[in-house]
mmCIF file of C-alpha atoms in Angstrom:
data_model
loop_
_atom_site.group_PDB
_atom_site.id
_atom_site.type_symbol
_atom_site.label_atom_id
_atom_site.label_comp_id
_atom_site.label_asym_id
_atom_site.label_seq_id
_atom_site.Cartn_x
_atom_site.Cartn_y
_atom_site.Cartn_z
ATOM 1 C CA UNK A 1 139.863 -84.180 24.355
ATOM 2 C CA UNK A 2 138.346 -81.465 26.487
ATOM 3 C CA UNK A 3 140.777 -79.777 28.860
ATOM 4 C CA UNK A 4 139.538 -77.720 31.764
ATOM 5 C CA UNK A 5 142.092 -75.462 33.412
ATOM 6 C CA UNK A 6 140.348 -74.539 36.639
ATOM 7 C CA UNK A 7 142.590 -71.542 37.249
ATOM 8 C CA UNK A 8 140.211 -69.825 34.814
ATOM 9 C CA UNK A 9 137.188 -69.483 37.102
ATOM 10 C CA UNK A 10 134.866 -68.957 34.108
ATOM 11 C CA UNK A 11 135.549 -72.508 32.887
ATOM 12 C CA UNK A 12 134.633 -74.448 36.038
ATOM 13 C CA UNK A 13 131.805 -76.920 35.788
ATOM 14 C CA UNK A 14 129.286 -76.036 38.443
ATOM 15 C CA UNK A 15 126.991 -79.030 38.442
ATOM 16 C CA UNK A 16 126.613 -82.659 37.491
ATOM 17 C CA UNK A 17 124.464 -81.483 34.564
ATOM 18 C CA UNK A 18 127.323 -79.375 33.183
ATOM 19 C CA UNK A 19 129.711 -82.328 33.571
ATOM 20 C CA UNK A 20 127.337 -84.593 31.616
ATOM 21 C CA UNK A 21 127.204 -81.868 28.944
ATOM 22 C CA UNK A 22 131.018 -81.839 28.742
ATOM 23 C CA UNK A 23 131.002 -85.631 28.294
ATOM 24 C CA UNK A 24 128.414 -85.354 25.508
ATOM 25 C CA UNK A 25 130.416 -82.585 23.792
ATOM 26 C CA UNK A 26 133.634 -84.602 23.964
ATOM 27 C CA UNK A 27 132.003 -87.763 22.630
ATOM 28 C CA UNK A 28 130.266 -85.848 19.824
ATOM 29 C CA UNK A 29 133.703 -84.650 18.736
ATOM 30 C CA UNK A 30 134.952 -88.259 18.600
ATOM 31 C CA UNK A 31 136.776 -88.311 21.917
ATOM 32 C CA UNK A 32 136.193 -90.059 25.240
ATOM 33 C CA UNK A 33 138.835 -88.126 27.221
ATOM 34 C CA UNK A 34 138.335 -85.158 29.546
ATOM 35 C CA UNK A 35 141.126 -83.535 31.537
ATOM 36 C CA UNK A 36 140.718 -81.363 34.635
ATOM 37 C CA UNK A 37 143.702 -79.468 36.086
ATOM 38 C CA UNK A 38 144.010 -77.443 39.277
ATOM 39 C CA UNK A 39 146.419 -74.532 39.908
ATOM 40 C CA UNK A 40 148.214 -76.851 42.391
ATOM 41 C CA UNK A 41 149.366 -79.007 39.454
ATOM 42 C CA UNK A 42 146.951 -81.834 40.244
ATOM 43 C CA UNK A 43 145.276 -83.356 37.169
ATOM 44 C CA UNK A 44 142.341 -85.732 36.791
ATOM 45 C CA UNK A 45 141.903 -87.616 33.515
ATOM 46 C CA UNK A 46 138.413 -88.975 32.847
ATOM 47 C CA UNK A 47 137.887 -91.577 30.118
ATOM 48 C CA UNK A 48 134.253 -92.306 29.247
ATOM 49 C CA UNK A 49 132.602 -95.132 27.304
ATOM 50 C CA UNK A 50 128.805 -95.119 27.481
ATOM 51 C CA UNK A 51 127.784 -95.193 31.139
ATOM 52 C CA UNK A 52 131.250 -96.357 32.335
ATOM 53 C CA UNK A 53 134.364 -94.318 33.139
ATOM 54 C CA UNK A 54 137.992 -94.828 34.155
ATOM 55 C CA UNK A 55 139.920 -92.177 36.116
ATOM 56 C CA UNK A 56 143.612 -91.378 36.425
ATOM 57 C CA UNK A 57 144.807 -88.880 39.053
ATOM 58 C CA UNK A 58 148.219 -87.174 38.964
ATOM 59 C CA UNK A 59 149.490 -85.274 41.997
ATOM 60 C CA UNK A 60 151.722 -83.059 39.874
ATOM 61 C CA UNK A 61 152.552 -82.561 36.232
ATOM 62 C CA UNK A 62 156.021 -84.079 35.878
ATOM 63 C CA UNK A 63 157.169 -87.553 36.857
ATOM 64 C CA UNK A 64 154.098 -88.736 38.752
ATOM 65 C CA UNK A 65 152.943 -92.205 37.708
ATOM 66 C CA UNK A 66 149.655 -91.430 39.404
ATOM 67 C CA UNK A 67 146.731 -93.362 40.795
ATOM 68 C CA UNK A 68 143.953 -94.992 38.778
ATOM 69 C CA UNK A 69 140.688 -96.469 39.925
ATOM 70 C CA UNK A 70 139.715 -100.107 40.270
ATOM 71 C CA UNK A 71 136.260 -101.563 40.839
ATOM 72 C CA UNK A 72 136.458 -104.179 43.621
ATOM 73 C CA UNK A 73 132.746 -104.985 43.111
ATOM 74 C CA UNK A 74 133.268 -106.114 39.499
ATOM 75 C CA UNK A 75 132.192 -109.756 39.069
ATOM 76 C CA UNK A 76 132.468 -110.227 35.280
ATOM 77 C CA UNK A 77 135.137 -111.875 33.142
ATOM 78 C CA UNK A 78 138.689 -110.786 34.010
ATOM 79 C CA UNK A 79 139.587 -110.374 30.328
ATOM 80 C CA UNK A 80 136.709 -107.968 29.511
ATOM 81 C CA UNK A 81 137.883 -104.553 28.283
ATOM 82 C CA UNK A 82 136.437 -101.209 27.233
ATOM 83 C CA UNK A 83 137.890 -98.979 24.546
ATOM 84 C CA UNK A 84 138.437 -95.247 24.967
ATOM 85 C CA UNK A 85 139.170 -92.786 22.132
ATOM 86 C CA UNK A 86 141.860 -90.335 23.152
ATOM 87 C CA UNK A 87 142.232 -86.743 21.978
ATOM 88 C CA UNK A 88 144.848 -87.645 19.368
ATOM 89 C CA UNK A 89 142.475 -90.208 17.843
ATOM 90 C CA UNK A 90 144.196 -93.298 19.202
ATOM 91 C CA UNK A 91 142.185 -95.970 20.991
ATOM 92 C CA UNK A 92 143.254 -97.382 24.360
ATOM 93 C CA UNK A 93 141.786 -100.505 25.965
ATOM 94 C CA UNK A 94 141.443 -100.836 29.733
ATOM 95 C CA UNK A 95 140.007 -103.668 31.832
ATOM 96 C CA UNK A 96 136.293 -103.336 32.497
ATOM 97 C CA UNK A 97 137.117 -104.040 36.148
ATOM 98 C CA UNK A 98 138.922 -100.697 36.274
ATOM 99 C CA UNK A 99 135.748 -98.752 35.442
ATOM 100 C CA UNK A 100 132.889 -97.367 37.497
ATOM 101 C CA UNK A 101 129.493 -95.950 36.627
ATOM 102 C CA UNK A 102 129.705 -92.559 34.929
ATOM 103 C CA UNK A 103 127.645 -90.950 37.715
ATOM 104 C CA UNK A 104 130.207 -92.030 40.311
ATOM 105 C CA UNK A 105 133.074 -90.794 38.137
ATOM 106 C CA UNK A 106 131.445 -87.393 37.660
ATOM 107 C CA UNK A 107 130.913 -87.181 41.412
ATOM 108 C CA UNK A 108 134.674 -87.764 41.701
ATOM 109 C CA UNK A 109 135.252 -84.889 39.262
ATOM 110 C CA UNK A 110 133.123 -82.609 41.424
ATOM 111 C CA UNK A 111 135.087 -83.703 44.502
ATOM 112 C CA UNK A 112 138.381 -83.057 42.688
ATOM 113 C CA UNK A 113 137.278 -79.572 41.605
ATOM 114 C CA UNK A 114 136.038 -78.540 45.050
ATOM 115 C CA UNK A 115 138.363 -80.404 47.447
ATOM 116 C CA UNK A 116 141.331 -81.433 45.317
ATOM 117 C CA UNK A 117 142.700 -84.944 45.434
ATOM 118 C CA UNK A 118 141.104 -88.327 44.941
ATOM 119 C CA UNK A 119 137.476 -89.072 45.764
ATOM 120 C CA UNK A 120 137.630 -91.183 48.951
ATOM 121 C CA UNK A 121 134.719 -93.471 48.002
ATOM 122 C CA UNK A 122 136.607 -94.917 45.012
ATOM 123 C CA UNK A 123 139.321 -97.593 45.146
ATOM 124 C CA UNK A 124 142.586 -96.064 43.901
ATOM 125 C CA UNK A 125 145.584 -98.068 42.704
ATOM 126 C CA UNK A 126 149.088 -96.599 42.989
ATOM 127 C CA UNK A 127 150.498 -96.973 39.463
ATOM 128 C CA UNK A 128 154.075 -96.910 40.836
ATOM 129 C CA UNK A 129 153.465 -99.968 43.021
ATOM 130 C CA UNK A 130 154.335 -103.416 41.742
ATOM 131 C CA UNK A 131 153.425 -106.584 43.602
ATOM 132 C CA UNK A 132 156.298 -108.970 44.369
ATOM 133 C CA UNK A 133 155.583 -111.916 46.654
ATOM 134 C CA UNK A 134 152.496 -110.178 48.009
ATOM 135 C CA UNK A 135 154.450 -107.023 48.923
ATOM 136 C CA UNK A 136 154.159 -103.613 47.259
ATOM 137 C CA UNK A 137 157.438 -102.527 45.737
ATOM 138 C CA UNK A 138 157.830 -98.969 44.462
ATOM 139 C CA UNK A 139 159.257 -98.604 40.966
ATOM 140 C CA UNK A 140 159.983 -95.530 38.874
ATOM 141 C CA UNK A 141 158.019 -92.304 39.214
ATOM 142 C CA UNK A 142 157.491 -90.897 42.675
ATOM 143 C CA UNK A 143 157.987 -92.811 45.845
ATOM 144 C CA UNK A 144 154.948 -93.035 48.077
ATOM 145 C CA UNK A 145 154.926 -90.785 51.111
ATOM 146 C CA UNK A 146 153.297 -91.673 54.410
ATOM 147 C CA UNK A 147 150.355 -89.447 53.382
ATOM 148 C CA UNK A 148 149.960 -91.409 50.126
ATOM 149 C CA UNK A 149 149.836 -94.710 52.008
ATOM 150 C CA UNK A 150 146.830 -93.584 54.042
ATOM 151 C CA UNK A 151 144.629 -93.129 50.940
#
């Protein structure tokens, strides 16, 4: 796992090239997980497998269930998954339909580091929302605010 605390201005990736280098370094060390944190408490987790990535955004450090991406353009089998090696060595499996191209994910990292928040061109799923009878029902974690609902 590579963690990037952006409060240390010397550790900020400045370009897409440097982000690709961080991915290569993480994967060479046997890990597919990169973590970017802002002084505001926002955190972006990036999980990489080949040219695909899955993102998880937390608004703050404690108690936020967060938002993860989905790929509405995915047309493959619903049961297809990708594996991601985490920093502790464990392997997690996520649906392929939750991943995007690595280039798009790294663009989202750049957006996060410069603007904060979630990249607006990606489809984000509120992890605290559960569907019941076609309606979103909030469970656990943080309750959505009006600002969250506009994303």
